[in-house]
mmCIF file of C-alpha atoms in Angstrom:
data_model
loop_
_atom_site.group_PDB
_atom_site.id
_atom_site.type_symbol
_atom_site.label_atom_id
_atom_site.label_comp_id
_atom_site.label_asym_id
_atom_site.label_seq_id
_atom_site.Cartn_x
_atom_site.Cartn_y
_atom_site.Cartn_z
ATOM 1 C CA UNK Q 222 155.204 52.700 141.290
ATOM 2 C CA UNK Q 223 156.443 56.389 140.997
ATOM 3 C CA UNK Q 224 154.369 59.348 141.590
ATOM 4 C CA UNK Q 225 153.864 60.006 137.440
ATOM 5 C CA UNK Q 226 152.348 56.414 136.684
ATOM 6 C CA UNK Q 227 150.150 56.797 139.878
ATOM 7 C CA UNK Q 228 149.049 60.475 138.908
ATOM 8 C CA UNK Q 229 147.814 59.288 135.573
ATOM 9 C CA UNK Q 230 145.876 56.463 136.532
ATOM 10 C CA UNK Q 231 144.193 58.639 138.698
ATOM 11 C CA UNK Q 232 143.666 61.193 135.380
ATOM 12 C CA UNK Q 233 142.525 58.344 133.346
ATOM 13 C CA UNK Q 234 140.055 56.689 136.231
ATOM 14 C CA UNK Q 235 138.344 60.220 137.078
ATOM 15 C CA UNK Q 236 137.952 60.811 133.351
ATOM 16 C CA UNK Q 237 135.871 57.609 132.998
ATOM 17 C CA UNK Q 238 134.483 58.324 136.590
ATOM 18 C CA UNK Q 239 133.109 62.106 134.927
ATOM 19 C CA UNK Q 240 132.374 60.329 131.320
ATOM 20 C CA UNK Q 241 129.854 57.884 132.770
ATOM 21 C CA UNK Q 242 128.188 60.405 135.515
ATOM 22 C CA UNK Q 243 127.786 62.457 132.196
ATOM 23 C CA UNK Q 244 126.263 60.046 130.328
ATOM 24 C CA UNK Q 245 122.601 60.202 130.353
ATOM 25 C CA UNK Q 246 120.818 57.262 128.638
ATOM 26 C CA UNK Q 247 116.829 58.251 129.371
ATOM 27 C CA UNK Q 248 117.904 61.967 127.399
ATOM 28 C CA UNK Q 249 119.619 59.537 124.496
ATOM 29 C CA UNK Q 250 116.038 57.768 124.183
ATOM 30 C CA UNK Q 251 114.102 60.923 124.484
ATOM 31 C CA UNK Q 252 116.481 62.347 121.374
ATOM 32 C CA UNK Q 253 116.268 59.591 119.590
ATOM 33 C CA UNK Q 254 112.633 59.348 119.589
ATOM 34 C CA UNK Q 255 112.479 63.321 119.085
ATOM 35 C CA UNK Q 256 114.555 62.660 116.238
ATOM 36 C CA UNK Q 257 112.728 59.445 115.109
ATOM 37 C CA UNK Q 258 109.150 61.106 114.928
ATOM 38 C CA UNK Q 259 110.955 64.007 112.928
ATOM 39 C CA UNK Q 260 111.980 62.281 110.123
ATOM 40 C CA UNK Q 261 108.930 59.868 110.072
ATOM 41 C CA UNK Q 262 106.607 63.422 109.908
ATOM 42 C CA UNK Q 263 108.731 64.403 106.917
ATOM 43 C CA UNK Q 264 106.945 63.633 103.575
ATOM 44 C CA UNK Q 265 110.337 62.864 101.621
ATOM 45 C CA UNK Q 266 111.649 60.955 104.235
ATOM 46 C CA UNK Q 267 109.150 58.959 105.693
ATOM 47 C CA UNK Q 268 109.389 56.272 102.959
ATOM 48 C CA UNK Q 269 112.604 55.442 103.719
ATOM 49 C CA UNK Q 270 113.809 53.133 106.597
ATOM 50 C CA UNK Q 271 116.354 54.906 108.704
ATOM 51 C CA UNK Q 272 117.751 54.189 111.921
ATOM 52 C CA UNK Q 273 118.473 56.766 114.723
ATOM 53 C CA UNK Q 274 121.638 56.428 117.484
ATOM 54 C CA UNK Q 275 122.054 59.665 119.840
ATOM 55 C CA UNK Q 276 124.854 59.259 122.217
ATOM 56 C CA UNK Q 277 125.203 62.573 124.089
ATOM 57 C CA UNK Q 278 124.684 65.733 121.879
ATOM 58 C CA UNK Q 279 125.528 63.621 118.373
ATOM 59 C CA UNK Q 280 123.379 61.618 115.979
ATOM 60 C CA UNK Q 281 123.938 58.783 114.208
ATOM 61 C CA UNK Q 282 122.177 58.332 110.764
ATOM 62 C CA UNK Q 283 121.860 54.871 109.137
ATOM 63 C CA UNK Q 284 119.975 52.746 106.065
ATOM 64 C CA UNK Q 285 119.159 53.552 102.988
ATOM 65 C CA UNK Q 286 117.731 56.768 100.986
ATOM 66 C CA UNK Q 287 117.421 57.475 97.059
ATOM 67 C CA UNK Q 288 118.914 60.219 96.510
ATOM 68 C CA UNK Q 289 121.772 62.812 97.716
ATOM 69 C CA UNK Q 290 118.857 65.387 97.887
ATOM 70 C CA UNK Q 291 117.108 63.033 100.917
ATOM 71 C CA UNK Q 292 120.852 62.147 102.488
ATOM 72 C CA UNK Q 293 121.180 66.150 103.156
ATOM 73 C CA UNK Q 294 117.700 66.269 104.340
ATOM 74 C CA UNK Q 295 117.740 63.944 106.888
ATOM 75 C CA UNK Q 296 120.908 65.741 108.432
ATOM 76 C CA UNK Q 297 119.186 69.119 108.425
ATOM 77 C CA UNK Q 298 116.465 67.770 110.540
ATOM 78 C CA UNK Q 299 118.846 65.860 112.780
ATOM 79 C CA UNK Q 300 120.274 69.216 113.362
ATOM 80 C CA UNK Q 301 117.095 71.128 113.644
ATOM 81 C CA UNK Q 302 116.187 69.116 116.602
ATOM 82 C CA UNK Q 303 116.794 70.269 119.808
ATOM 83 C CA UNK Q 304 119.791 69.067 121.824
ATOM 84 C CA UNK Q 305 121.184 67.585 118.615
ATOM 85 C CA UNK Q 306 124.985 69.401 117.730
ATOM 86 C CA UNK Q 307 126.419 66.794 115.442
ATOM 87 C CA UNK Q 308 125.524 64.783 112.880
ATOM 88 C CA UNK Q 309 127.425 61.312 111.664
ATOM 89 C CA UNK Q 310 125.628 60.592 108.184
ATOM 90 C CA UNK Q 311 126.199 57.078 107.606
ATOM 91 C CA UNK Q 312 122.974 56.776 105.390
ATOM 92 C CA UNK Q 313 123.704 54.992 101.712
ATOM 93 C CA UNK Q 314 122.329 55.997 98.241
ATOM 94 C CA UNK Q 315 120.531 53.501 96.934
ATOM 95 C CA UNK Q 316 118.737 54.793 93.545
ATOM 96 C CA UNK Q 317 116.798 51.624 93.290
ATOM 97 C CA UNK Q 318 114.582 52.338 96.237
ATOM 98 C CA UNK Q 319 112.204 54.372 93.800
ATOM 99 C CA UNK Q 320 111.167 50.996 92.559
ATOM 100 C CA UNK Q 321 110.650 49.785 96.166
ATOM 101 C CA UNK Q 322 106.608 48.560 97.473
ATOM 102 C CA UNK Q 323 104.333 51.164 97.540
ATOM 103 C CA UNK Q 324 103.151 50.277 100.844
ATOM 104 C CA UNK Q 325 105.520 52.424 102.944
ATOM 105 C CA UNK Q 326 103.939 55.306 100.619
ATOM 106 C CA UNK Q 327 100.551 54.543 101.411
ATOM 107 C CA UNK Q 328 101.374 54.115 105.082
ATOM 108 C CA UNK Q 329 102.669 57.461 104.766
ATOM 109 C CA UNK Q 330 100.188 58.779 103.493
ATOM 110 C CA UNK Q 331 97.670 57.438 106.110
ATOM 111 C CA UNK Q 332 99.504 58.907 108.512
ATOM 112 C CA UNK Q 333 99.140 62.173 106.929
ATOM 113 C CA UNK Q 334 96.133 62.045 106.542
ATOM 114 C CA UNK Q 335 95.252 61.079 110.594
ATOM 115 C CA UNK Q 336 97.272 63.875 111.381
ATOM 116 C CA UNK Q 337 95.125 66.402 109.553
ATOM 117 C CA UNK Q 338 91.696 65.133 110.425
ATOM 118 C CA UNK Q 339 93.154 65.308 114.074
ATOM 119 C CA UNK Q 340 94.260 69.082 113.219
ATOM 120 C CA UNK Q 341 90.859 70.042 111.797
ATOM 121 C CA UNK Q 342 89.171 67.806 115.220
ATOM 122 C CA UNK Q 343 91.290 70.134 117.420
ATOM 123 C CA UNK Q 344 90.357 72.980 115.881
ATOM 124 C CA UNK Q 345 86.574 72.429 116.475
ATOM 125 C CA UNK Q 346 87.093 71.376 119.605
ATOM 126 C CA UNK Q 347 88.664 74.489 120.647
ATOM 127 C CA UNK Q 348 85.681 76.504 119.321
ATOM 128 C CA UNK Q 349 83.051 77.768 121.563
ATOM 129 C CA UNK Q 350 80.533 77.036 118.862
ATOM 130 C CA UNK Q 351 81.920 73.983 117.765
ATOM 131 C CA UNK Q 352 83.380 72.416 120.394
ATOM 132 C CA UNK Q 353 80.324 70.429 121.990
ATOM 133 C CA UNK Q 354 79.198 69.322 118.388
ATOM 134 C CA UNK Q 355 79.360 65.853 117.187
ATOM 135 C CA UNK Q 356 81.340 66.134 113.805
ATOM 136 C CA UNK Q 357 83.297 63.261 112.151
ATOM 137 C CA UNK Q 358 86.508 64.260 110.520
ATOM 138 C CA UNK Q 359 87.469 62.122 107.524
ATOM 139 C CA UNK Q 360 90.701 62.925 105.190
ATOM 140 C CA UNK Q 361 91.725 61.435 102.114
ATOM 141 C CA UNK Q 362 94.608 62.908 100.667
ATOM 142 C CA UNK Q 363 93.690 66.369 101.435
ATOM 143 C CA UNK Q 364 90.210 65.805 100.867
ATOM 144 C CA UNK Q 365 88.819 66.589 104.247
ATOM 145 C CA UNK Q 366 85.030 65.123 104.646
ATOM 146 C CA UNK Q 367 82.729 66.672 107.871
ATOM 147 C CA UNK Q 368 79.491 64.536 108.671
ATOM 148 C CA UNK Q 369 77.683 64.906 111.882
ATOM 149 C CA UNK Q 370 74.483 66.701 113.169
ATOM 150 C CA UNK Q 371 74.521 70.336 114.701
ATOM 151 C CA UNK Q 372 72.066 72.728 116.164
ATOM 152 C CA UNK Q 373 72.990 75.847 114.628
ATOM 153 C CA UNK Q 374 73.786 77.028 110.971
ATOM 154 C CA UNK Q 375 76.715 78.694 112.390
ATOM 155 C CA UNK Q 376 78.342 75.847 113.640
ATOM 156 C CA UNK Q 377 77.604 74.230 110.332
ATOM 157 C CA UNK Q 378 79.659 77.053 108.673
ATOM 158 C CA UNK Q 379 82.129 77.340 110.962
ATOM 159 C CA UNK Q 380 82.825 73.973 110.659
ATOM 160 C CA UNK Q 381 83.403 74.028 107.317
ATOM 161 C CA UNK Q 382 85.641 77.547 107.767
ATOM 162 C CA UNK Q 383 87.864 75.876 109.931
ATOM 163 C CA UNK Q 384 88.322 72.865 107.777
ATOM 164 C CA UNK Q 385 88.683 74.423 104.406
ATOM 165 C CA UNK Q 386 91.699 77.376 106.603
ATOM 166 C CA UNK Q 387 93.445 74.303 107.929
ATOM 167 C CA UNK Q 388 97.353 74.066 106.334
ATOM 168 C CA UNK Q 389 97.696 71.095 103.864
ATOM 169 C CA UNK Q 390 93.502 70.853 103.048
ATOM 170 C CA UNK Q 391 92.204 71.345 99.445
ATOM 171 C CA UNK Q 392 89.032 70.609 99.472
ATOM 172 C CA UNK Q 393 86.116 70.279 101.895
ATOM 173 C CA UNK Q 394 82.837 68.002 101.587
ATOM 174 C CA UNK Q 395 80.602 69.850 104.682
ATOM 175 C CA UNK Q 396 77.979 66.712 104.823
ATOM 176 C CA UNK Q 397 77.100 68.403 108.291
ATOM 177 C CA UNK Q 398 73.352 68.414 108.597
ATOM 178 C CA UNK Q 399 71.076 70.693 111.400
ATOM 179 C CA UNK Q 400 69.231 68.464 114.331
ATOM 180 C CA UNK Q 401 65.521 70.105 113.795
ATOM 181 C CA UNK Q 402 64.805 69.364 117.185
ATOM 182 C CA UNK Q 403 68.165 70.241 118.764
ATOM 183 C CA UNK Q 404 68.146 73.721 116.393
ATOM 184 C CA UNK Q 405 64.800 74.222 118.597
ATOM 185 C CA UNK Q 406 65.859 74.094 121.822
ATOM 186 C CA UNK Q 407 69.568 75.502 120.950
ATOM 187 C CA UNK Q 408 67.077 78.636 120.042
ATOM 188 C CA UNK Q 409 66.162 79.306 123.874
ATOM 189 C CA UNK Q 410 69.422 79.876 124.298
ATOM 190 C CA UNK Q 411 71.603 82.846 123.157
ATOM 191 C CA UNK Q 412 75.029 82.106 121.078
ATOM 192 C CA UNK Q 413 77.412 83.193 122.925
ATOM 193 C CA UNK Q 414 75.864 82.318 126.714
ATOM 194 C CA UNK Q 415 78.494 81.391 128.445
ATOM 195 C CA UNK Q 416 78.392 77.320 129.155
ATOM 196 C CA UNK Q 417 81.069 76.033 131.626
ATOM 197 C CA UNK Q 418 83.846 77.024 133.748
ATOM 198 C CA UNK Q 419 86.278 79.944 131.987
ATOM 199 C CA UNK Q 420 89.520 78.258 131.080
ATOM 200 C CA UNK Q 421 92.655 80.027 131.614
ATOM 201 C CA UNK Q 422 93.924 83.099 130.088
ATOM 202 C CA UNK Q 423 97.061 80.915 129.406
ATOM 203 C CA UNK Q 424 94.988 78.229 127.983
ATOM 204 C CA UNK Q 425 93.283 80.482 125.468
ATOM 205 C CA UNK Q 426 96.315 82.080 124.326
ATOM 206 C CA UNK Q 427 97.751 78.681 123.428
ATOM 207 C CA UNK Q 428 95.168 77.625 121.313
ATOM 208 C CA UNK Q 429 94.837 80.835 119.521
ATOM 209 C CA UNK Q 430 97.947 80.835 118.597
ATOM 210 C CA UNK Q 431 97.553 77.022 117.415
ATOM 211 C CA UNK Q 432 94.378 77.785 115.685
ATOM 212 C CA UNK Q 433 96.577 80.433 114.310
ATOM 213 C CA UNK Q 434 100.185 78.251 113.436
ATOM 214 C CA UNK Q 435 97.304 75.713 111.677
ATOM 215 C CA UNK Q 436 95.759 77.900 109.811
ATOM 216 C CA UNK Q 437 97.095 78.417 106.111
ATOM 217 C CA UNK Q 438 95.688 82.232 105.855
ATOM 218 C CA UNK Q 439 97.683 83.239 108.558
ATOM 219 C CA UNK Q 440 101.463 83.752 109.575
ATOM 220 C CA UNK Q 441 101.477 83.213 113.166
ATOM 221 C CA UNK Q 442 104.415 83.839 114.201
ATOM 222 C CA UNK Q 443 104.052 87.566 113.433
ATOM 223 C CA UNK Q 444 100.933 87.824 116.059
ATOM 224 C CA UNK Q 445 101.241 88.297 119.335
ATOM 225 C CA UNK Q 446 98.608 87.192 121.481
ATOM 226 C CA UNK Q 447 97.661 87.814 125.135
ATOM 227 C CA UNK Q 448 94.676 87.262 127.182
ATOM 228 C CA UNK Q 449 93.374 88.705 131.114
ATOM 229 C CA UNK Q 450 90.482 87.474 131.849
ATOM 230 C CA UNK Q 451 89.528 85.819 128.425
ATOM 231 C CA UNK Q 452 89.643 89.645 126.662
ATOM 232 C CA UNK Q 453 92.390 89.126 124.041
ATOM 233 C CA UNK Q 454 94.979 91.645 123.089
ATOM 234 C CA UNK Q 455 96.534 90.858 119.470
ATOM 235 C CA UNK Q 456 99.750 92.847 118.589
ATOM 236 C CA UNK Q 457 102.160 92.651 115.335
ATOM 237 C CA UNK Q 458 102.131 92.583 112.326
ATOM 238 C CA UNK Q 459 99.942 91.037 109.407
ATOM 239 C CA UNK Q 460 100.723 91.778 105.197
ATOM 240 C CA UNK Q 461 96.900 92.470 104.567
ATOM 241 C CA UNK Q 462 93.617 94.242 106.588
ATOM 242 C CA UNK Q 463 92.119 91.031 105.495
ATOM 243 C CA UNK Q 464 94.387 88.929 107.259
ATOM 244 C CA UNK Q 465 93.855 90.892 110.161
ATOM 245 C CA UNK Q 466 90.377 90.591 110.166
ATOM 246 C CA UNK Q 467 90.767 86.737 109.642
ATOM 247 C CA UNK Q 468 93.341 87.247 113.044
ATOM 248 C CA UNK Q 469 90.426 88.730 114.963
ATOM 249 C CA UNK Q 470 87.437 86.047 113.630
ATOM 250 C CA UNK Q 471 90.237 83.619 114.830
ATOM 251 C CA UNK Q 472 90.328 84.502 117.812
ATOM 252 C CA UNK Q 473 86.823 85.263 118.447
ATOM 253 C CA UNK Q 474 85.336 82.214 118.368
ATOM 254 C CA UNK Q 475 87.974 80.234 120.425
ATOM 255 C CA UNK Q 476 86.134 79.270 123.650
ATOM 256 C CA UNK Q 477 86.753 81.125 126.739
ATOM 257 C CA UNK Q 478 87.528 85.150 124.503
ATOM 258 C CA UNK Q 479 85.320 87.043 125.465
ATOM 259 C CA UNK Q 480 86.035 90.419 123.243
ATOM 260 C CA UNK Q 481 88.968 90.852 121.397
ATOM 261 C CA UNK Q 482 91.147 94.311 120.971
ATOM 262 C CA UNK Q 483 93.730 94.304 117.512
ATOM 263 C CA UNK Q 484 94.538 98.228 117.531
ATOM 264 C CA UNK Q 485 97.801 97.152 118.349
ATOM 265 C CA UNK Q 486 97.948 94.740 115.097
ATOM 266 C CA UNK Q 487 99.432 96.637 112.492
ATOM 267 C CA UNK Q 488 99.399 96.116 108.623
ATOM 268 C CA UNK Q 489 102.360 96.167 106.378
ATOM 269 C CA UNK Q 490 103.309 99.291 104.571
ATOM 270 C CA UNK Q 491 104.747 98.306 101.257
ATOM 271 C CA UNK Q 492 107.884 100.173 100.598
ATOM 272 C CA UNK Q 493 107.804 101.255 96.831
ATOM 273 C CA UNK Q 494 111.535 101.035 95.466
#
């Protein structure tokens, strides 16, 4: 064999050699399942049964949507996901699928619906006055229902504050009654007593700015939020002094703040023009 043969099957056996140490199956799953959950969360998509193939940095679309409007869609959110660069969009148009069962729907729609009673759970769970009381979370198509005993008024209301701000609730039933005899004792001791160990400044910035990104009065992603110590420092930029005020009661009352500063929260000038 002469030196040229000999060089190339060398080429062509370290290109395979590089090819499969690239290759990286467990990141393929994670992708996929990334990708998966995506387009299940997604209410125009989630009806619809399509399969998910990552190999490397590409994804592989395939079954069946109803319209050219969902086909685009489901690419866009391939590509949205992270570590996804390319998209092959095998999925099929199949206009008949808007006669299809209406189970898939109603699945969907159950699963919306657990999602945002376990948004509006968090939420009270990550208030200092709410987060020891025992509230049921119940939502039917929006309809978020609250039942459950509590020893204060003000956990009553918050309750019901926190429910009624969450994104994608429209209406609130607040069957939350107040324990006579836990109200009593609750009375002994002040508010905002300080009951456990202080989480950490990282924690509380997280869930303020969860509390925040859940919220529908609020456009998180303008706020800045630190904490030392559990005392908060909010910085940005809101549209409205109301909004900002919402920021601060926000904040407030997630466990572990203990004072909150927003001087550095600005409001919007509007620009006339």
């Amino acid at each position: 064999m002469s030196i040229y043969p000999r060089m190339a099957l060398l080429a062509a056996c370290a290109l395979s050699v590089i090819a499969q140490a690239q290759a990286d199956p467990v990141q393929d799953a994670r992708l996929e399942g990334a990708l998966q959950t995506a387009l299940s969360l997604n209410p125009m998509l989630n009806p619809f049964p399509i399969k998910v193939e990552v190999d490397g940095q590409q994804a592989r679309l395939s079954g069946d949507v109803e319209n050219p409007v969902e086909r685009a869609l489901a690419e866009q959110v391939a590509l949205a996901t992270r570590g996804i660069e390319r998209v092959d969009n095998q999925l099929r148009i199949d206009p008949g699928l808007v006669d299809r069962p209406l189970e898939l729907r109603a699945y969907a729609q159950r699963l919306e619906d657990v999602t945002l009673a376990a948004v509006v759970r968090a939420r009270l769970l990550w208030s200092r006055v709410t987060e020891k009381a025992p509230i049921e979370v119940e939502s039917r198509e929006g309809v978020v229902t609250l039942r459950g005993k509590v020893d204060s008024p003000e956990a009553k209301e918050l309750a019901g504050v926190l429910a009624r701000t969450t994104e994608g609730v429209y209406l609130v039933n607040n069957l939350v009654s107040l324990d006579s005899m836990a109200l009593a004792k609750a009375r002994e001791k002040p508010l905002d007593a300080p009951d456990g160990p202080q989480p950490s400044d990282s924690w509380i910035v997280d869930k303020i700015q969860a509390s925040y990104r859940f919220s529908r009065n609020l456009d998180g992603l303008n706020i800045k939020v630190a904490s030392d110590e559990g005392l908060v420092r909010l910085s940005g930029e809101v549209v409205s002094s109301e909004q900002k005020a919402i920021a601060v009661d926000v904040a407030r009352q997630i466990v572990g703040v203990r004072g909150v500063d927003a001087d550095l929260l600005k409001v919007a000038t509007k620009v006339e023009g």
